[in-house]
CSV table of C-alpha atoms and ligand atoms in Angstrom, one decimal:
chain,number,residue,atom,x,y,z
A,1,UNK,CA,0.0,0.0,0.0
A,2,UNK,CA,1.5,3.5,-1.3
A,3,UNK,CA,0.3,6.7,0.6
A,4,UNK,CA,0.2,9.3,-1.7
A,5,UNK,CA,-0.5,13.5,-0.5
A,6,UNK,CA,-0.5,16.3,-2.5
A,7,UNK,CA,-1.0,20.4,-2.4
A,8,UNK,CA,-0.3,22.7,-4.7
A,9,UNK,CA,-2.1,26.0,-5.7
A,10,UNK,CA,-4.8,26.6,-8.4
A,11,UNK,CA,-4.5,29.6,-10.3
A,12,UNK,CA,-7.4,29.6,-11.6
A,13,UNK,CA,-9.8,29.2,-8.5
A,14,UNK,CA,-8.5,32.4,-6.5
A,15,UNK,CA,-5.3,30.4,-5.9
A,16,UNK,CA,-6.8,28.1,-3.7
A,17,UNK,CA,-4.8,25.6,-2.6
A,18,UNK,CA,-5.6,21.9,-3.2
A,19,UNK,CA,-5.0,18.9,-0.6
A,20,UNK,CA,-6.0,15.9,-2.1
A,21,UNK,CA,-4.9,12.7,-0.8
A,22,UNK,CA,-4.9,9.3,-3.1
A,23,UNK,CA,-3.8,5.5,-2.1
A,24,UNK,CA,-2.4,3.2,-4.4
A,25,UNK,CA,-3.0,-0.6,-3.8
A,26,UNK,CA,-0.4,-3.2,-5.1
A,27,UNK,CA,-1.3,-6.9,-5.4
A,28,UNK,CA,1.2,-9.7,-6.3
A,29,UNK,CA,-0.2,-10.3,-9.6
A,30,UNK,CA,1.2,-6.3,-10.9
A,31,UNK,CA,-2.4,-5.0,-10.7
A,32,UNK,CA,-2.5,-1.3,-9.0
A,33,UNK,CA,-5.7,0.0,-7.7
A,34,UNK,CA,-5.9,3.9,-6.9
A,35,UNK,CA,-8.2,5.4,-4.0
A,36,UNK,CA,-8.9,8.3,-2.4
A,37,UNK,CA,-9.2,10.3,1.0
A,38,UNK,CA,-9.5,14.1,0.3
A,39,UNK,CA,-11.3,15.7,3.3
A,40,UNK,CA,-10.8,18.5,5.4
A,41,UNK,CA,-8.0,20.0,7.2
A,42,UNK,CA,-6.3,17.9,9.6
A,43,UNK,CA,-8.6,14.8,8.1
A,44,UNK,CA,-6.2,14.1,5.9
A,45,UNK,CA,-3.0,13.3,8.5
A,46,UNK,CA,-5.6,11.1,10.7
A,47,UNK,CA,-6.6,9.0,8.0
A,48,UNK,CA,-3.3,8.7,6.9
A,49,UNK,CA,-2.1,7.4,10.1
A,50,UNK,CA,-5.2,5.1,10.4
A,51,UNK,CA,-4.2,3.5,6.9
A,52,UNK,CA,-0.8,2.4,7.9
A,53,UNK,CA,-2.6,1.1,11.1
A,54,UNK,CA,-5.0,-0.7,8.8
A,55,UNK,CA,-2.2,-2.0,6.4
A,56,UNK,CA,-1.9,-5.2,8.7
A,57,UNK,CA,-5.3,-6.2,8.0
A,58,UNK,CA,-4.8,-6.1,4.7
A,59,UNK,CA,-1.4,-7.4,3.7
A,60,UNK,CA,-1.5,-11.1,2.7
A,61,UNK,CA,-5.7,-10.9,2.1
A,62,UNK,CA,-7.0,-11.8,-1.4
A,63,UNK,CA,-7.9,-8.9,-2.8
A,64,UNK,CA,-11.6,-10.0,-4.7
A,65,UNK,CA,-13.2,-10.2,-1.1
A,66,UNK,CA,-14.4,-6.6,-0.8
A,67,UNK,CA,-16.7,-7.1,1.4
A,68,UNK,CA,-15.1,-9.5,4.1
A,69,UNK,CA,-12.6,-6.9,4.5
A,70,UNK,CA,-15.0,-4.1,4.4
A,71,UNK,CA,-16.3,-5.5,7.7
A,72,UNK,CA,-12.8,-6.8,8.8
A,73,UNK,CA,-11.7,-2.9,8.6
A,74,UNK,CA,-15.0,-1.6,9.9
A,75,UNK,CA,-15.0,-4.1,13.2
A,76,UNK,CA,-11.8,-3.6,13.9
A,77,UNK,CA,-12.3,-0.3,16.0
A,78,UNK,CA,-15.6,-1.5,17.8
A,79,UNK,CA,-14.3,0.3,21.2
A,80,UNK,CA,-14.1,4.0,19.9
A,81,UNK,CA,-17.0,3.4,17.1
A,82,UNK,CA,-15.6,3.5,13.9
A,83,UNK,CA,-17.3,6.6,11.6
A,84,UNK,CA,-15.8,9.4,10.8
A,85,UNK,CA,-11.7,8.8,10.0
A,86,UNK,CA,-12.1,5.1,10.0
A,87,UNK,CA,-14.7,5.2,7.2
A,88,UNK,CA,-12.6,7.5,5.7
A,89,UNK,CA,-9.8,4.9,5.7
A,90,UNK,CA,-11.9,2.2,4.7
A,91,UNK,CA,-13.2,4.0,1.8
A,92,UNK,CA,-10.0,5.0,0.0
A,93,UNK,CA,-9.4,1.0,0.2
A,94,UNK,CA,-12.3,0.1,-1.2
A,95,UNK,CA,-12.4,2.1,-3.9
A,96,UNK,CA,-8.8,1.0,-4.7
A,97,UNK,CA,-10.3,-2.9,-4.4
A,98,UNK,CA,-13.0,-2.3,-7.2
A,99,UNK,CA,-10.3,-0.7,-9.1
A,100,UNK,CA,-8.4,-4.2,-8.8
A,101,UNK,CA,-11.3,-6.4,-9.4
A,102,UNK,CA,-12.7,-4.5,-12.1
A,103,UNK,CA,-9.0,-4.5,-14.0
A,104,UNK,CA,-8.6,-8.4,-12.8
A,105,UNK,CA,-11.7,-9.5,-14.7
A,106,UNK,CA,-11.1,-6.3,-17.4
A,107,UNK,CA,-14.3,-4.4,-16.8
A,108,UNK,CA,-15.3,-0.9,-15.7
A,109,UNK,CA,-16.6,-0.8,-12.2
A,110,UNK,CA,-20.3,-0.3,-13.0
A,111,UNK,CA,-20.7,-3.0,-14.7
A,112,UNK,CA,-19.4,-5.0,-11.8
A,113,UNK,CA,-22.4,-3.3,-9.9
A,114,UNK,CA,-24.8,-4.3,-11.9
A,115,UNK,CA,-24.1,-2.8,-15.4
A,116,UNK,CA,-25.1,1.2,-16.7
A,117,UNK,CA,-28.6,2.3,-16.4
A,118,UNK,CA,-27.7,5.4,-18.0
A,119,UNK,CA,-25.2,7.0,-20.7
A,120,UNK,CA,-23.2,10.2,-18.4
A,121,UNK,CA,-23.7,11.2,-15.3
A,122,UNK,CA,-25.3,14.5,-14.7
A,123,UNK,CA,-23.3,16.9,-13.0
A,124,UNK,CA,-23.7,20.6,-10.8
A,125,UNK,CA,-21.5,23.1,-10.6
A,126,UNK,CA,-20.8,26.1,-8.0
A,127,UNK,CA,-20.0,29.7,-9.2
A,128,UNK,CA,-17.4,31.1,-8.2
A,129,UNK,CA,-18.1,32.8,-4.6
A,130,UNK,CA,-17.8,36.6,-4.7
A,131,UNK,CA,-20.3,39.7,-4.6
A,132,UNK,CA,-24.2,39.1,-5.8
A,133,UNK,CA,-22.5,40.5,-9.1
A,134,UNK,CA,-19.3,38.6,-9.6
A,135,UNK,CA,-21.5,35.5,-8.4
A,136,UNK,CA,-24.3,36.3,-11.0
A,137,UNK,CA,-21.5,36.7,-13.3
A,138,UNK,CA,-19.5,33.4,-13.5
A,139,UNK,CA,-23.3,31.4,-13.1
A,140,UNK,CA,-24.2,33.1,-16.7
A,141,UNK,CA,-20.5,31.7,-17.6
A,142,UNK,CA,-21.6,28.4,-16.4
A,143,UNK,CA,-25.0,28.2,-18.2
A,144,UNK,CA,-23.8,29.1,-21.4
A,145,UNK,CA,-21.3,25.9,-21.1
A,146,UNK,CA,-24.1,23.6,-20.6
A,147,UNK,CA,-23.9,23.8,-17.0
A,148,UNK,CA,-27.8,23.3,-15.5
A,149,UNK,CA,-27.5,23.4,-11.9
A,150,UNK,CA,-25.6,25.4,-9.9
A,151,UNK,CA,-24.9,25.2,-5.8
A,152,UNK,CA,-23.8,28.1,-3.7
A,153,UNK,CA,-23.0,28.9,-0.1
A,154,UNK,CA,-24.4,32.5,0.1
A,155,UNK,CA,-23.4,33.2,4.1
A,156,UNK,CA,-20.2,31.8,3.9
A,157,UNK,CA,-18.1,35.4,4.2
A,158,UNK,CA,-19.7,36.5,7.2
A,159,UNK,CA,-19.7,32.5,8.9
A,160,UNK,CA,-15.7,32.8,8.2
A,161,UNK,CA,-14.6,36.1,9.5
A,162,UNK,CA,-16.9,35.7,12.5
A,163,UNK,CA,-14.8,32.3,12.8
A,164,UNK,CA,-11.2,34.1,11.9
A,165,UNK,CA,-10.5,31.7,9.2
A,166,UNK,CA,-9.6,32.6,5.6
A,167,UNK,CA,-11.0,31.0,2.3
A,168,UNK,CA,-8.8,28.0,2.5
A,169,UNK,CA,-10.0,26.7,5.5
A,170,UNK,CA,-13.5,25.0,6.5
A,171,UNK,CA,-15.6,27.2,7.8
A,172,UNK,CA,-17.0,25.9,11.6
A,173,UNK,CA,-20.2,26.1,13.5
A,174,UNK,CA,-20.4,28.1,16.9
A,175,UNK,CA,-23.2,30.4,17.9
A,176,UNK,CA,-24.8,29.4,14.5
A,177,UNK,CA,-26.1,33.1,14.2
A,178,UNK,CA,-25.8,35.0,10.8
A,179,UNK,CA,-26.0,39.3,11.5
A,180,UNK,CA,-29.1,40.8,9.3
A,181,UNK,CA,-26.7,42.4,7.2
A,182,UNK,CA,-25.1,39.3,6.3
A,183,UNK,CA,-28.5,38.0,6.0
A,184,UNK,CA,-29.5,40.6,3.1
A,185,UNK,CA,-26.0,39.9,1.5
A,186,UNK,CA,-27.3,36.2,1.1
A,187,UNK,CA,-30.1,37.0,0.2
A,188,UNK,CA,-29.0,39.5,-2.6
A,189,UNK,CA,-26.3,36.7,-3.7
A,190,UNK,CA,-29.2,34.4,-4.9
A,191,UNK,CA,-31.7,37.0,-5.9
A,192,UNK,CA,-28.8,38.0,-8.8
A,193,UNK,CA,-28.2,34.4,-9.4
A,194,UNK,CA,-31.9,33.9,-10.2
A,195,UNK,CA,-31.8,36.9,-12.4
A,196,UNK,CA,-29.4,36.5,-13.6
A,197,UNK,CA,-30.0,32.5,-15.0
A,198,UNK,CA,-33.9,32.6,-15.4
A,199,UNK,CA,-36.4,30.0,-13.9
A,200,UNK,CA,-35.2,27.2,-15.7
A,201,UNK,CA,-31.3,26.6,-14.3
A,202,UNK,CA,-31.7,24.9,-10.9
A,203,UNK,CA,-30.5,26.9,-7.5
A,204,UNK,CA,-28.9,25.1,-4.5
A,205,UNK,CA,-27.9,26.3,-1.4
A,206,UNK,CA,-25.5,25.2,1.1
A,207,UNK,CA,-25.7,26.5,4.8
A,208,UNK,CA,-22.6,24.5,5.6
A,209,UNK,CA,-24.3,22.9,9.1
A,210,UNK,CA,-23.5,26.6,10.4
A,211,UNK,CA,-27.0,27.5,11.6
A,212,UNK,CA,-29.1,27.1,15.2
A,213,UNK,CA,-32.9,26.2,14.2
A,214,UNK,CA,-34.2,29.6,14.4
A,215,UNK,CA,-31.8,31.1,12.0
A,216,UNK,CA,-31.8,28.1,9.6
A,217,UNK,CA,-35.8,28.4,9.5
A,218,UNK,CA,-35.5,32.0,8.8
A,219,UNK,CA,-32.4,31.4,6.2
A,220,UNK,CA,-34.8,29.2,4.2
A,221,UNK,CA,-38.2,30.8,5.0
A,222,UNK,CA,-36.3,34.2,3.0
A,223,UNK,CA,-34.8,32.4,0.5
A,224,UNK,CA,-38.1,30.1,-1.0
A,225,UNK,CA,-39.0,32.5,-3.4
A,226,UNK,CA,-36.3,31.9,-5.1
A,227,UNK,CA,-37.3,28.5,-6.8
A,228,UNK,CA,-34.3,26.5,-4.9
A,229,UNK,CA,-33.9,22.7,-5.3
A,230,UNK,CA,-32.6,22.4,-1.9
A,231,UNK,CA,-31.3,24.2,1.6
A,232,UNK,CA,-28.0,22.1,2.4
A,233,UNK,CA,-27.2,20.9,5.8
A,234,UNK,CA,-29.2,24.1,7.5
A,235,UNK,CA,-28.0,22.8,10.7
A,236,UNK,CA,-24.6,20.7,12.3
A,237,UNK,CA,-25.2,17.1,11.4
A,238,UNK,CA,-24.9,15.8,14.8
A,239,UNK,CA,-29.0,16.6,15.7
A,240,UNK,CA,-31.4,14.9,14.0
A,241,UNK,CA,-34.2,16.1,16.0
A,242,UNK,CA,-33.0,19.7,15.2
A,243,UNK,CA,-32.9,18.7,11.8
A,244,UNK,CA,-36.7,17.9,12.4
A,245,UNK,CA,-38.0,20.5,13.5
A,246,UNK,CA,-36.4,22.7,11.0
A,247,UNK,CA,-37.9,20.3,8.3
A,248,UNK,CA,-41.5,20.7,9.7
A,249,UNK,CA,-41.0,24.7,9.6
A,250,UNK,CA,-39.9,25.1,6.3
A,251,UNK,CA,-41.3,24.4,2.8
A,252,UNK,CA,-37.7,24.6,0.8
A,253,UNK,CA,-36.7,20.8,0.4
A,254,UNK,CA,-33.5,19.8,2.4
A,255,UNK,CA,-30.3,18.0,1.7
A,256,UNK,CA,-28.1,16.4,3.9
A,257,UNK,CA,-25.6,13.5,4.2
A,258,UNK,CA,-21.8,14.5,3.2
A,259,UNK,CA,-21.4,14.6,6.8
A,260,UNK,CA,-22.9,10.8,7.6
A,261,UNK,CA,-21.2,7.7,7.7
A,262,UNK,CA,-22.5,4.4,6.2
A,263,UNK,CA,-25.8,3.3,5.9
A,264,UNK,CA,-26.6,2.9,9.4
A,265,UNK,CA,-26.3,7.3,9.7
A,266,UNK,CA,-28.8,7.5,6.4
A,267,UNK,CA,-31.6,4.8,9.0
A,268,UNK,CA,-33.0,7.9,10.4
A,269,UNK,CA,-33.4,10.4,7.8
A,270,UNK,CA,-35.0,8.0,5.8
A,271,UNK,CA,-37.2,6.7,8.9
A,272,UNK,CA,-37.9,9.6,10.0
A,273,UNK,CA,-38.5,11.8,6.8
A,274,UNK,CA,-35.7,13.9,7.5
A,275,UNK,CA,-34.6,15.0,3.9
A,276,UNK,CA,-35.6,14.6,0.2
A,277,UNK,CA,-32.4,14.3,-1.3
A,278,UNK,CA,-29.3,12.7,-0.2
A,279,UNK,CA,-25.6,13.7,-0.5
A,280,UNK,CA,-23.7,10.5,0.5
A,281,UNK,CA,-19.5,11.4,0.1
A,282,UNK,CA,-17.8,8.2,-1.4
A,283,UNK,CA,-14.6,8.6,0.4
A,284,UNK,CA,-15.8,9.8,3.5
A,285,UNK,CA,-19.5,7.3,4.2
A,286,UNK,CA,-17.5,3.9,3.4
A,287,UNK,CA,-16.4,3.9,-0.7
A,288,UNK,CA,-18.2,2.1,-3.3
A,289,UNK,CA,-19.6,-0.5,-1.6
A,290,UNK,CA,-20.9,2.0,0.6
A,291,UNK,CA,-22.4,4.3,-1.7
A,292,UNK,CA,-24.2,1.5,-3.3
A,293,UNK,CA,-26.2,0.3,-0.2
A,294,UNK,CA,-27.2,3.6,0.7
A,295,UNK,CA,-28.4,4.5,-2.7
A,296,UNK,CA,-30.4,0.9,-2.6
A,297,UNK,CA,-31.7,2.1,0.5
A,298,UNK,CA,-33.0,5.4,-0.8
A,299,UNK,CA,-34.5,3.9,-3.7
A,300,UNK,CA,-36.6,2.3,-1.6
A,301,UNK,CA,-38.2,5.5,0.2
A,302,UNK,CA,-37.9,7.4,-3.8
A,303,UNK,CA,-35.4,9.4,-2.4
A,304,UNK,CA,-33.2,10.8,-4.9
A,305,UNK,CA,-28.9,10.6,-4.4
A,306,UNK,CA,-26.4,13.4,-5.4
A,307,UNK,CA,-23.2,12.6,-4.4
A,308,UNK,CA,-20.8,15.0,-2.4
A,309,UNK,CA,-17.6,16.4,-4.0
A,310,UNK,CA,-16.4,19.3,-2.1
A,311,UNK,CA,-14.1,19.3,-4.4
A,312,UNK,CA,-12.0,16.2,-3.8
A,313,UNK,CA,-9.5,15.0,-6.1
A,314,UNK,CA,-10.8,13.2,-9.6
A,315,UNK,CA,-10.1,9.3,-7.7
A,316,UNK,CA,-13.2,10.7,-5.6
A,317,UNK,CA,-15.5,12.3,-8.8
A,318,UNK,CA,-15.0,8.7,-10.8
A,319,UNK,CA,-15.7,6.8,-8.0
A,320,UNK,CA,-18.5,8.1,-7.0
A,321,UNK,CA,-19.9,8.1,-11.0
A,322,UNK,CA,-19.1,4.5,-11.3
A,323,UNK,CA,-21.8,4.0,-8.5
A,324,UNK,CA,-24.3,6.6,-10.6
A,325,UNK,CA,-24.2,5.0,-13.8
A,326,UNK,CA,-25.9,1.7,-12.1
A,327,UNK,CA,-28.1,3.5,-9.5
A,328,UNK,CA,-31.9,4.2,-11.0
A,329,UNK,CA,-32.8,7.1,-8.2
A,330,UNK,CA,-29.5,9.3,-9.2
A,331,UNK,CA,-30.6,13.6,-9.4
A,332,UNK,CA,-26.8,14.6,-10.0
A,333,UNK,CA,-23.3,15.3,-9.1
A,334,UNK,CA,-21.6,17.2,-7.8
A,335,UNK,CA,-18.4,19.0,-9.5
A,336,UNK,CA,-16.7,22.2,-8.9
A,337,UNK,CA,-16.1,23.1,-12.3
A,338,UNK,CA,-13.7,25.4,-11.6
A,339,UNK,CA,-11.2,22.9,-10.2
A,340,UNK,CA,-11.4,20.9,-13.7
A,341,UNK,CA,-7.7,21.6,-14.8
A,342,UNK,CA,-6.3,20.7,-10.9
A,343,UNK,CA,-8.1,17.5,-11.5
A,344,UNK,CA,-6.8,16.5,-15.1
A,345,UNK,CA,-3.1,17.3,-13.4
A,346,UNK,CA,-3.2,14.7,-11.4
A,347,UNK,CA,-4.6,11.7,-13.3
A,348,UNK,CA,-4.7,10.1,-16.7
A,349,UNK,CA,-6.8,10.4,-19.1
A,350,UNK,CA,-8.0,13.6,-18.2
A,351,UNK,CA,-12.0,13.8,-16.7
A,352,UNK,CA,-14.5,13.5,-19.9
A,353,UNK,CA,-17.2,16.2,-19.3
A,354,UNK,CA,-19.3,18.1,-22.1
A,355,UNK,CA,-22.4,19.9,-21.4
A,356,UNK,CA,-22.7,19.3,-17.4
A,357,UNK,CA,-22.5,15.5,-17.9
A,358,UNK,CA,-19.2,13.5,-17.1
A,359,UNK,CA,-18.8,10.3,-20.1
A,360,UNK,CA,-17.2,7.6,-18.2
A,361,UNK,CA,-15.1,5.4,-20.4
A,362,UNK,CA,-15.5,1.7,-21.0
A,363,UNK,CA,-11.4,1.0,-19.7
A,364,UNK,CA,-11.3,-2.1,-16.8
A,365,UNK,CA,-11.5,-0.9,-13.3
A,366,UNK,CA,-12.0,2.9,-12.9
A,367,UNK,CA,-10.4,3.9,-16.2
A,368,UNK,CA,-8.1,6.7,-14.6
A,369,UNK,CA,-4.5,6.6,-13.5
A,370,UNK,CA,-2.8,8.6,-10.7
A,371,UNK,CA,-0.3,11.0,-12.6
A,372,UNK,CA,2.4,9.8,-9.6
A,373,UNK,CA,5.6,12.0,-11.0
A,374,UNK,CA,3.3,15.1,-10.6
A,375,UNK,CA,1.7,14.3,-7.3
A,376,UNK,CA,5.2,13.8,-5.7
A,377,UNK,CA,6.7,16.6,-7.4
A,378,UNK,CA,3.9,18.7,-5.1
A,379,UNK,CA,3.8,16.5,-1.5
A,380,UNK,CA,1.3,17.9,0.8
A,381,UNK,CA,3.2,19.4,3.5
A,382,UNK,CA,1.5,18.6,6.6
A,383,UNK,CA,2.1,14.9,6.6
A,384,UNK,CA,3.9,13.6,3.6
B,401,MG,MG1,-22.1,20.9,1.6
């Protein structure tokens, strides 16, 4: 097992920096799966050190039994619980397993989970955050690409300098208050957007989890006449009765789930009527085999499943895909278009996307290779 890390700065997105974390499997017959474990700050050091923990339960295993060692990874922390950076860890494995088996037996993925239902997968996008104008802006940009839904987080300025932290860094419940200023910035943000794209290009909005119920119910209660498809984590993921009762105040449908970890964390919402889309994150919830289940599970209660791609890396985007092309109650997914050139650096072939939609190929496993000369020529300082 090869840990790969890497950083490096995007010129093109406000010179965000990227930290996008991939795993290489090796088995002894010269096959190489690739996985990923992008997540957030310090996320990626703990899940690094929890794979070369987890490297002992897997050196000397036969790689076709995904799901033996699925479980063998998942019990193996049954004291501390193991959601959160164990699923993480397990994820970027599994991914790299289906890789393997899919290049053993020389098929893409989704046909090894049950074969395509459709063509491409649909994607959204996110403008590029800025002022209601520079936001209206770069949506019209997207549009007139092909792009048909588009998902911003309208609060985030205020959320972050309340918190101290700059654009690079997640931004952090505490009070979960937003000032009425802020409020009428928001609101202003989307009102241009809606202008400035017409009724017919879908809105999203993400509240980040950054809100107490009172403020999310107001949030979304301002921001309905705006047509949106969904209100994004209004509230921190830990509450679902607080996600309750926000849902019986508000008429705007909600998303949640890049924050929930295998398909025992989606039980409730779909028990309990929590949401009406789902946002399951393939390297975070428990990988492919993961993501699978809990679409399965949605299909059951007609809910529909968008996966999460804040952006990670382009292991992460195919991944998650491979599971769309074979799931029936797929909306879209989700892909920061303006991090396509950061992800076509770092793999081979480059990502296939026209008009909003990513074509996966017909190559065995997940059809993309880690570009490995130009992830090590830009290590991820932190814990490389
Ligand atoms: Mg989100």
């Amino acid at each position: 097992m090869k840990l790969l890390g890497t950083s490096f700065d995007c010129a093109d997105h406000g010179g965000h920096s990227h930290r996008w974390a991939f795993l290489q499997l090796e088995t002894d017959e010269g096959l190489t799966g690739v996985g990923e474990w992008s997540c957030s700050l310090g996320g990626i050091a703990l899940v690094a050190k929890t794979l070369q923990l987890l490297r002992a339960d897997l050196v000397g295993e036969d790689a076709n039994d995904i799901e033996r060692l699925w479980h063998k990874m998942y019990r193996h922390y049954f004291s501390l619980g193991p959601r959160g950076v164990v699923t993480a860890a397990i994820s970027s494995v599994d991914i790299a397993l289906w890789d393997i088996k899919g290049k053993a037996l020389n098929r893409p993925v989704y046909d090894l989970l049950g074969g395509r239902v459709r063509d491409r997968v649909l994607l959204y996008s996110h403008p590029q955050a800025g002022t209601p104008e520079e936001v209206a802006e770069d949506s019209v940009k997207q549009v007139a690409e092909g792009w048909t839904a588009l998902k911003t987080d309208p609060f985030r300025s205020e959320v972050r300098k309340r918190m101290g932290v700059g654009p690079g860094f997640e931004i952090r419940y505490m009070e979960g208050a937003l000032s009425a200023e802020a409020e009428e910035t928001a609101e202003a943000v989307v009102r241009a957007m809606r202008e400035a794209v017409g009724p017919k290009i879908e809105i999203l909005i993400d509240a980040h989890g950054n809100f107490n119920v009172p403020t999310a119910v107001r949030l979304a209660r301002r921001l309905t006449p705006y047509k949106l498809t969904w209100f994004e984590e209004p509230c921190p993921p830990e509450s679902f009765d607080a996600l309750r009762q926000i849902r019986e105040s508000v008429e705007v449908p909600i998303c949640v789930g890049e924050r929930l970890f295998t398909r025992f964390d989606f039980v409730p919402i779909f028990r309990d009527r929590l949401a009406d889309y789902i946002m399951p994150d393939v390297v975070l919830t428990g990988g492919i085999s993961e993501l699978k289940k809990i679409a399965t599970m949605a299909e059951s209660y007609y809910i529909p499943v968008s996966p999460h791609n804040p952006p990670g890396g382009p292991v992460q985007v195919t991944a998650a895909a491979h599971v769309m092309m074979t799931v029936p109650n797929f909306y879209r997914q989700e892909f920061a278009r303006n991090y396509l050139d950061a992800h076509n650096s770092v793999i081979t072939p480059a990502l296939d996307i026209r008009n909003g939609c990513l074509f996966l190929s017909n190559r065995p496993g997940l059809g993309v290779e880690l570009d490995t000369d130009f992830i090590k020529a830009h290590p991820d300082p932190d814990w490389c």
